[in-house]
Amino acid sequence: MTQLCLKHNAINLSQGTPAYQPPDEVKHAAIKAIQEGYNQYSITWGAPTFREAIAQKMTIFNNIPTDAAKNVTVTCGSTEGMLSTLLAIINPGDEVIIFEPYYENYGPDTIISGAKPVYVALRETYTENGELRFTYDVTELQKAFTANTKAIIINTPNNPLGKVFTLDELQQIANLCCEYDCIAVTDEIYEHMIYDDKQHISIGALPEMQHRTITVSGLSKTYSMTGWRLGYVVAPETLTGAIRKMHDFITVGAPHPLQRAGVAALNLPDSYYQELLQKYNKNRIRLVNTLKEAGFRCHPPEGAYYIMTDITDFGFPDDTTFAHWLVKEIGVGGVPGSSFYSRPNLGKTKFRFMFSMADQVLAEAGERLMKIKSKI
Ligand code: PLP
């Protein structure tokens, strides 16, 4: 979609790249680290000061008691963290449960690791007070667990739905993990982007899950530094050794000077996170209103910075045809919903927009989207 946007000079609301910059003090810390000589490899599983900062954050923010020496592996983004994790825990014949729609890497990561992906759909439902919720069917989830299940991948807040898993859901998943003796691998990269009264809960904080959860996260989104490639994996000591080996063989290590600056990022005051949330919340409300006015069916997401819309009312045969038309005729790019599903049919009427964008870009996108109805 990004290629198409470039070709047609369209506003790109498809890619998940933040529109913002890391705070100045974090950028200065990176420059300082380079000037002070931190230009060679760090310890392969992460610079000690950075691991300490991650352990502290995990213990306080995520409620997962974490030891920098025993539990933390610094990776080249959470993308590498997820792959190293699956390579570390998968044996031939294993199955991995993945909720769909999903962040696109989970399927390939599972297959590369030699496991069979088993998909469980997150479906639209409405609560008693009319609120849209995406959730799984309990029976479908139960059926997905077998004697071969090694892991279940959870992503909360979820890309592309913006779903935030509730305590009840996580408890249900935890019970199944215990029953089938499998591991929860959780990607929490959008953990600081949670709206309204929702709460971020790490499944690894549930007492029975502490020795069977691997938490994968990173600094890309929270500090607007996707190009720095700083991620981490927090795992029980028994699993950390294998993860570190995979990480070492794949990448050796994450950029050392940037890890030093990562400490400055993790030490930012609470006000940083509050301001970030305010910015994102403003964009969220603005784009939801714009999209509704333009004729999309959609609801404010609970977390992350994506809005999954329903395009049924526009009458296109499928989401991909709509995506091409929107870029060419309207000048706005988004992502066809089917690309987030193993069963593309489930996403045929869906279309994702992202809202980490500067005010003037969202304003211009809004003006363009208002022309949809007159052009159909
Ligand atoms: N996980 C999810 C759910 C994402 O949406 C993304 C990026 O869009 C990533 C991971 C990638 O993160 P990183 O930059 O840490 O590799």
mmCIF file of C-alpha atoms in Angstrom, residues 75 77-90 105-106 108-113 185 216 233 243 246-247 250:
data_model
loop_
_atom_site.group_PDB
_atom_site.id
_atom_site.type_symbol
_atom_site.label_atom_id
_atom_site.label_comp_id
_atom_site.label_asym_id
_atom_site.label_seq_id
_atom_site.Cartn_x
_atom_site.Cartn_y
_atom_site.Cartn_z
ATOM 1 C CA THR A 75 16.486 -7.887 20.745
ATOM 2 C CA GLY A 77 12.913 -4.852 17.821
ATOM 3 C CA SER A 78 10.070 -6.935 19.128
ATOM 4 C CA THR A 79 9.895 -8.457 15.643
ATOM 5 C CA GLU A 80 13.160 -10.302 16.280
ATOM 6 C CA GLY A 81 12.056 -10.946 19.856
ATOM 7 C CA MET A 82 8.992 -12.859 18.642
ATOM 8 C CA LEU A 83 10.975 -14.933 16.137
ATOM 9 C CA SER A 84 13.786 -15.741 18.606
ATOM 10 C CA THR A 85 11.153 -16.746 21.151
ATOM 11 C CA LEU A 86 9.324 -19.128 18.828
ATOM 12 C CA LEU A 87 12.571 -20.626 17.512
ATOM 13 C CA ALA A 88 13.582 -21.222 21.120
ATOM 14 C CA ILE A 89 10.427 -22.986 22.295
ATOM 15 C CA ILE A 90 9.123 -24.876 19.243
ATOM 16 C CA ASN A 105 4.557 -11.605 11.292
ATOM 17 C CA TYR A 106 3.014 -14.155 13.661
ATOM 18 C CA PRO A 108 5.452 -16.631 9.156
ATOM 19 C CA ASP A 109 7.293 -16.680 12.529
ATOM 20 C CA THR A 110 5.333 -19.781 13.521
ATOM 21 C CA ILE A 111 6.010 -21.523 10.202
ATOM 22 C CA ILE A 112 9.724 -20.581 10.167
ATOM 23 C CA SER A 113 9.992 -22.096 13.655
ATOM 24 C CA VAL A 185 3.649 -15.477 24.178
ATOM 25 C CA VAL A 216 7.665 -9.498 23.984
ATOM 26 C CA VAL A 233 11.845 -10.429 25.635
ATOM 27 C CA ILE A 243 15.949 -17.388 23.624
ATOM 28 C CA MET A 246 18.574 -17.873 19.117
ATOM 29 C CA HIS A 247 18.970 -14.124 19.439
ATOM 30 C CA ILE A 250 20.327 -14.391 14.410
#
